[in-house]
Amino acid sequence: MPNFQSNNMIPGVQAYQETFENQVYFGEEHHQVWGQAPLSGAARDAGNTGQTETLRAGLLLGKVTSTSLWKEWDPTSILGDQVIRGILTQTTNTQRLGANANRLMGRILISGNVKPERLIVPGTSALTIVGNASEFDIRSQMAENFLFADDVKI
């Protein structure tokens, strides 16, 4: 994958910054509600060891009210991002040339059917909300707009 993080780098193939793809939804793609929104350049994925500026697909997102920028969900915040508004569905780097970039757009799942074992709680490296200390809070906040796969009875 091309990497242009510095003006002093020789263009070419560099080390991968993402190592997996993550499909967080189930069912038909057209049954989900998608959106694109500006990501905060200050957003960080603390669970993505060594690459915290790279937000992984599946990360729970909130929206900072004063700036209208989206960032990782923070249940202790009072800026608006304490409410889960969506799920990032494409891995995205929030920096360009070593500086925060508020102009980047993220593909976000706003509403639909989700797999709880594919969601990422900010600050954790594991894929899943199941068994997380915040699981009840996460499910409560997402219940209005999302259907969880483990809630479907067949």
Coordinates of N, CA and C in Angstrom, one line a residue:
M1 N 0.8 -1.2 0.0 CA 0.0 0.0 0.0 C 0.9 1.2 0.0
P2 N 0.6 2.2 -0.9 CA 1.4 3.4 -0.9 C 1.3 4.2 0.5
N3 N 2.4 4.8 0.9 CA 2.4 5.5 2.2 C 3.1 6.8 1.9
F4 N 2.4 7.9 2.1 CA 3.0 9.2 1.9 C 2.9 10.1 3.1
Q5 N 3.4 9.5 4.2 CA 3.3 10.2 5.5 C 4.3 11.3 5.7
S6 N 5.3 11.3 4.9 CA 6.4 12.3 5.1 C 6.9 12.8 3.7
N7 N 7.3 14.1 3.7 CA 7.8 14.6 2.4 C 9.2 14.0 2.1
N8 N 9.9 13.4 3.1 CA 11.2 12.9 3.0 C 11.2 11.4 2.6
M9 N 10.1 10.8 2.4 CA 10.0 9.4 2.1 C 10.1 9.1 0.6
I10 N 10.7 8.0 0.3 CA 10.8 7.6 -1.1 C 9.4 7.0 -1.4
P11 N 8.7 7.4 -2.5 CA 7.4 6.8 -2.8 C 7.6 5.3 -3.1
G12 N 6.6 4.5 -2.7 CA 6.6 3.1 -3.0 C 5.8 2.3 -1.9
V13 N 6.0 1.0 -2.0 CA 5.2 0.2 -1.1 C 5.9 0.2 0.3
Q14 N 5.1 0.4 1.3 CA 5.6 0.4 2.7 C 4.8 -0.7 3.4
A15 N 5.1 -0.8 4.7 CA 4.4 -1.8 5.6 C 2.9 -1.5 5.6
Y16 N 2.2 -2.6 5.8 CA 0.7 -2.5 5.9 C 0.4 -1.8 7.2
Q17 N -0.6 -0.9 7.1 CA -1.1 -0.2 8.4 C -2.4 -0.8 8.8
E18 N -3.0 -1.7 8.0 CA -4.2 -2.4 8.5 C -4.0 -3.8 8.1
T19 N -4.4 -4.7 9.0 CA -4.1 -6.1 8.7 C -5.4 -7.0 8.5
F20 N -6.6 -6.3 8.6 CA -7.8 -7.1 8.4 C -8.9 -6.3 7.9
E21 N -9.9 -6.9 7.3 CA -11.1 -6.3 6.9 C -12.2 -6.7 7.9
N22 N -13.2 -5.9 8.1 CA -14.1 -6.1 9.2 C -15.5 -5.7 8.6
Q23 N -16.4 -6.7 8.4 CA -17.8 -6.4 8.0 C -18.6 -6.5 9.3
V24 N -19.1 -5.3 9.7 CA -19.8 -5.2 10.9 C -21.3 -5.4 10.8
Y25 N -21.8 -5.4 9.6 CA -23.3 -5.6 9.4 C -23.6 -7.0 8.8
F26 N -24.9 -7.4 8.9 CA -25.3 -8.6 8.3 C -26.6 -8.3 7.5
G27 N -26.9 -9.1 6.6 CA -28.1 -8.9 5.7 C -27.6 -8.1 4.5
E28 N -28.6 -7.7 3.7 CA -28.4 -6.9 2.5 C -27.8 -5.5 2.7
E29 N -26.8 -5.1 1.9 CA -26.2 -3.8 2.1 C -27.2 -2.7 2.0
H30 N -28.2 -2.9 1.1 CA -29.1 -1.8 0.8 C -30.2 -1.7 2.0
H31 N -30.2 -2.6 2.9 CA -31.1 -2.5 4.1 C -30.5 -1.7 5.2
Q32 N -29.2 -1.3 5.1 CA -28.5 -0.5 6.1 C -28.6 1.0 5.7
V33 N -28.4 1.8 6.7 CA -28.4 3.3 6.4 C -27.0 3.7 6.5
W34 N -26.4 4.2 5.4 CA -25.0 4.6 5.4 C -24.9 6.1 5.3
G35 N -23.8 6.6 5.8 CA -23.5 8.1 5.7 C -22.0 8.3 5.6
Q36 N -21.7 9.5 5.2 CA -20.3 10.0 5.2 C -20.2 11.2 6.0
A37 N -19.2 11.3 6.9 CA -19.1 12.4 7.8 C -17.7 12.7 8.0
P38 N -17.4 14.0 8.4 CA -16.0 14.4 8.6 C -15.5 13.9 9.9
L39 N -14.3 13.2 9.9 CA -13.7 12.7 11.1 C -12.8 13.7 11.7
S40 N -12.7 13.7 13.0 CA -11.8 14.6 13.7 C -10.4 14.1 13.5
G41 N -9.5 15.0 13.1 CA -8.1 14.6 13.0 C -7.5 14.2 14.3
A42 N -8.1 14.6 15.4 CA -7.6 14.2 16.7 C -8.2 12.9 17.2
A43 N -9.1 12.3 16.4 CA -9.6 11.0 16.8 C -8.5 9.9 16.8
R44 N -8.6 9.1 17.8 CA -7.5 8.0 18.0 C -8.2 6.7 18.4
D45 N -7.6 5.6 17.9 CA -8.0 4.3 18.2 C -7.0 3.7 19.1
A46 N -7.1 3.9 20.4 CA -6.1 3.5 21.4 C -5.9 2.0 21.5
G47 N -6.8 1.2 21.0 CA -6.6 -0.2 20.9 C -5.8 -0.7 19.8
N48 N -5.6 0.2 18.8 CA -4.8 -0.2 17.6 C -3.3 0.0 17.9
T49 N -2.7 -0.9 18.5 CA -1.3 -0.8 19.0 C -0.3 -0.3 18.0
G50 N 0.3 0.8 18.3 CA 1.4 1.3 17.4 C 0.9 2.2 16.3
Q51 N -0.4 2.1 16.0 CA -1.0 3.0 14.9 C -2.3 3.6 15.4
T52 N -2.2 4.3 16.5 CA -3.4 4.9 17.1 C -4.2 5.9 16.2
E53 N -3.4 6.5 15.3 CA -4.1 7.4 14.3 C -4.9 6.7 13.2
T54 N -4.7 5.4 13.1 CA -5.5 4.6 12.2 C -6.7 4.1 12.9
L55 N -7.9 4.6 12.5 CA -9.1 4.1 13.1 C -9.6 2.9 12.3
R56 N -9.8 1.8 13.1 CA -10.2 0.5 12.5 C -11.6 0.4 12.2
A57 N -12.0 -0.3 11.1 CA -13.4 -0.6 10.8 C -14.0 -1.3 11.9
G58 N -15.2 -0.8 12.3 CA -15.9 -1.4 13.4 C -15.9 -0.6 14.7
L59 N -15.1 0.5 14.7 CA -15.0 1.4 15.8 C -16.3 2.2 16.0
L60 N -16.7 2.2 17.3 CA -17.9 3.0 17.7 C -17.6 4.5 17.7
L61 N -18.4 5.3 17.1 CA -18.2 6.7 16.9 C -19.3 7.6 17.6
G62 N -18.8 8.7 18.0 CA -19.7 9.8 18.5 C -19.4 11.0 17.7
K63 N -20.3 12.0 17.9 CA -20.1 13.3 17.2 C -19.9 14.4 18.2
V64 N -18.8 15.2 18.1 CA -18.6 16.3 18.9 C -19.5 17.4 18.5
T65 N -20.4 17.9 19.4 CA -21.4 18.8 19.1 C -20.9 20.2 18.6
S66 N -19.9 20.7 19.2 CA -19.4 22.0 18.8 C -18.7 22.1 17.5
T67 N -18.1 21.0 17.0 CA -17.3 21.0 15.8 C -18.0 20.2 14.7
S68 N -19.0 19.4 15.0 CA -19.7 18.5 14.1 C -18.7 17.5 13.5
L69 N -17.6 17.2 14.1 CA -16.6 16.2 13.7 C -16.9 14.9 14.5
W70 N -16.7 13.8 13.8 CA -16.9 12.5 14.4 C -15.6 12.0 15.0
K71 N -15.7 11.3 16.1 CA -14.5 10.7 16.7 C -14.9 9.5 17.5
E72 N -13.9 8.8 18.1 CA -14.2 7.6 18.8 C -15.1 7.9 20.0
W73 N -16.0 6.9 20.2 CA -17.0 7.1 21.3 C -16.3 7.2 22.7
D74 N -16.7 8.1 23.5 CA -16.1 8.3 24.8 C -17.2 8.4 25.8
P75 N -17.5 7.4 26.6 CA -18.6 7.4 27.5 C -18.5 8.4 28.7
T76 N -17.3 8.9 28.9 CA -17.0 9.9 30.0 C -17.0 11.3 29.5
S77 N -17.2 11.5 28.2 CA -17.1 12.9 27.7 C -18.4 13.7 27.9
I78 N -18.3 15.0 27.8 CA -19.5 15.8 27.9 C -19.6 16.7 26.6
L79 N -18.9 16.3 25.6 CA -18.8 17.1 24.3 C -19.8 16.7 23.2
G80 N -20.5 15.6 23.5 CA -21.4 15.1 22.5 C -21.0 13.7 22.1
D81 N -19.7 13.4 22.1 CA -19.2 12.1 21.7 C -19.4 11.0 22.7
Q82 N -20.2 11.3 23.8 CA -20.5 10.3 24.8 C -21.7 9.4 24.3
V83 N -22.3 9.9 23.2 CA -23.5 9.2 22.6 C -23.0 8.5 21.3
I84 N -23.3 7.2 21.2 CA -22.9 6.5 20.0 C -23.8 6.9 18.9
R85 N -23.2 7.4 17.8 CA -24.0 7.9 16.6 C -23.9 6.9 15.4
G86 N -22.8 6.1 15.4 CA -22.5 5.3 14.2 C -21.3 4.4 14.4
I87 N -21.0 3.6 13.3 CA -19.9 2.7 13.3 C -19.1 3.0 12.1
L88 N -17.8 3.2 12.3 CA -16.9 3.3 11.1 C -16.8 2.0 10.4
T89 N -17.0 2.1 9.1 CA -17.0 0.8 8.3 C -15.8 0.7 7.4
Q90 N -14.9 1.7 7.3 CA -13.7 1.6 6.5 C -12.5 2.1 7.4
T91 N -11.4 1.3 7.4 CA -10.3 1.8 8.2 C -9.8 3.1 7.6
T92 N -9.5 4.1 8.5 CA -9.2 5.4 8.0 C -8.0 6.0 8.9
N93 N -7.1 6.6 8.2 CA -6.0 7.3 8.9 C -6.4 8.7 9.1
T94 N -6.3 9.2 10.4 CA -6.7 10.6 10.6 C -5.6 11.6 10.5
Q95 N -4.4 11.2 10.1 CA -3.3 12.1 9.9 C -2.8 12.1 8.5
R96 N -2.3 13.2 8.0 CA -1.6 13.3 6.7 C -0.3 14.1 6.9
L97 N 0.8 13.5 6.5 CA 2.1 14.1 6.6 C 2.4 14.5 8.1
G98 N 1.9 13.6 9.0 CA 2.2 13.7 10.4 C 1.4 14.8 11.2
A99 N 0.4 15.4 10.5 CA -0.5 16.4 11.2 C -1.9 15.9 11.1
N100 N -2.7 16.3 12.1 CA -4.1 16.0 12.1 C -4.8 16.6 10.9
A101 N -5.7 15.8 10.3 CA -6.4 16.2 9.1 C -7.9 16.2 9.4
N102 N -8.6 17.3 9.6 CA -10.0 17.3 9.9 C -10.9 17.2 8.6
R103 N -10.2 17.2 7.5 CA -11.0 17.2 6.2 C -11.3 15.8 5.7
L104 N -10.9 14.7 6.4 CA -11.1 13.4 5.9 C -12.6 12.9 6.2
M105 N -13.2 12.2 5.3 CA -14.5 11.7 5.4 C -14.5 10.2 5.8
G106 N -15.3 9.8 6.7 CA -15.4 8.4 7.1 C -16.7 7.8 6.6
R107 N -16.7 6.6 6.1 CA -17.9 5.9 5.8 C -18.5 5.3 7.0
I108 N -19.7 5.7 7.4 CA -20.3 5.3 8.7 C -21.6 4.7 8.5
L109 N -21.8 3.6 9.3 CA -23.1 2.9 9.4 C -23.9 3.6 10.4
I110 N -25.0 4.2 10.0 CA -25.9 5.1 10.9 C -27.0 4.2 11.5
S111 N -27.5 3.2 10.8 CA -28.5 2.4 11.3 C -28.6 1.1 10.5
G112 N -28.9 0.0 11.2 CA -29.0 -1.2 10.4 C -28.8 -2.4 11.3
N113 N -28.4 -3.5 10.7 CA -28.2 -4.8 11.4 C -26.7 -5.0 11.7
V114 N -26.3 -5.2 12.9 CA -24.9 -5.3 13.2 C -24.6 -6.6 14.0
K115 N -23.3 -7.0 13.8 CA -22.8 -8.2 14.5 C -22.0 -7.7 15.7
P116 N -22.5 -7.9 16.9 CA -21.8 -7.4 18.1 C -20.4 -7.9 18.3
E117 N -20.1 -9.1 17.7 CA -18.7 -9.6 17.9 C -17.8 -9.0 16.9
R118 N -18.2 -8.1 16.0 CA -17.3 -7.4 15.0 C -17.2 -5.9 15.4
L119 N -17.8 -5.4 16.5 CA -17.7 -4.0 16.8 C -16.5 -3.8 17.7
I120 N -15.9 -2.6 17.7 CA -14.7 -2.3 18.5 C -15.0 -1.2 19.5
V121 N -14.8 -1.5 20.7 CA -15.0 -0.5 21.8 C -13.7 0.3 21.8
P122 N -13.7 1.6 21.8 CA -12.5 2.4 21.8 C -11.7 2.1 23.0
G123 N -10.4 1.9 22.8 CA -9.4 1.6 23.9 C -9.2 0.1 24.0
T124 N -9.9 -0.7 23.3 CA -9.7 -2.2 23.3 C -9.1 -2.7 22.0
S125 N -8.3 -3.7 22.1 CA -7.8 -4.3 20.8 C -8.7 -5.4 20.3
A126 N -9.5 -5.9 21.1 CA -10.3 -7.1 20.7 C -11.6 -6.6 19.9
L127 N -12.0 -7.5 19.0 CA -13.2 -7.2 18.2 C -14.3 -7.9 19.0
T128 N -15.2 -7.1 19.7 CA -16.4 -7.6 20.3 C -16.8 -6.6 21.4
I129 N -18.1 -6.4 21.5 CA -18.7 -5.7 22.7 C -19.1 -6.7 23.7
V130 N -19.3 -8.0 23.3 CA -19.8 -9.0 24.2 C -18.8 -9.2 25.3
G131 N -19.3 -9.1 26.6 CA -18.5 -9.3 27.7 C -17.7 -8.0 28.2
N132 N -17.8 -7.0 27.4 CA -17.1 -5.7 27.8 C -17.9 -5.1 28.9
A133 N -17.2 -4.4 29.8 CA -17.8 -3.7 30.9 C -18.9 -2.7 30.5
S134 N -18.7 -2.1 29.3 CA -19.7 -1.1 28.8 C -20.8 -1.7 27.9
E135 N -20.8 -3.1 27.8 CA -21.8 -3.7 26.9 C -23.2 -3.2 27.1
F136 N -23.7 -3.2 28.3 CA -25.1 -2.7 28.5 C -25.3 -1.3 28.0
D137 N -24.4 -0.4 28.3 CA -24.5 1.0 27.9 C -24.5 1.1 26.4
I138 N -23.6 0.3 25.7 CA -23.5 0.3 24.3 C -24.8 -0.2 23.6
R139 N -25.3 -1.3 24.1 CA -26.5 -1.9 23.5 C -27.7 -0.9 23.8
S140 N -27.8 -0.3 24.9 CA -28.8 0.6 25.2 C -28.8 1.8 24.3
Q141 N -27.6 2.4 24.1 CA -27.5 3.5 23.2 C -27.8 3.2 21.7
M142 N -27.5 2.0 21.3 CA -27.6 1.6 19.9 C -29.0 1.0 19.6
A143 N -29.8 0.6 20.6 CA -31.0 -0.1 20.4 C -32.0 0.6 19.5
E144 N -32.1 1.9 19.5 CA -33.0 2.6 18.7 C -32.7 2.5 17.2
N145 N -31.5 2.4 16.8 CA -31.1 2.5 15.4 C -30.5 1.2 14.9
F146 N -30.1 0.2 15.8 CA -29.4 -1.0 15.3 C -30.1 -2.2 15.9
L147 N -30.1 -3.3 15.1 CA -30.5 -4.6 15.5 C -29.3 -5.5 15.6
F148 N -29.1 -6.1 16.7 CA -28.0 -6.9 16.9 C -28.2 -8.4 16.5
A149 N -27.3 -9.0 15.9 CA -27.4 -10.4 15.3 C -27.8 -11.3 16.4
D150 N -27.2 -11.2 17.6 CA -27.6 -12.1 18.7 C -28.9 -11.9 19.3
D151 N -29.6 -10.9 18.9 CA -31.0 -10.6 19.4 C -32.0 -11.2 18.4
V152 N -31.6 -11.7 17.3 CA -32.5 -12.2 16.2 C -32.8 -13.7 16.6
K153 N -34.0 -14.0 16.7 CA -34.4 -15.4 17.0 C -34.9 -16.1 15.8
I154 N -34.3 -17.2 15.4 CA -34.8 -17.9 14.2 C -35.4 -19.2 14.6

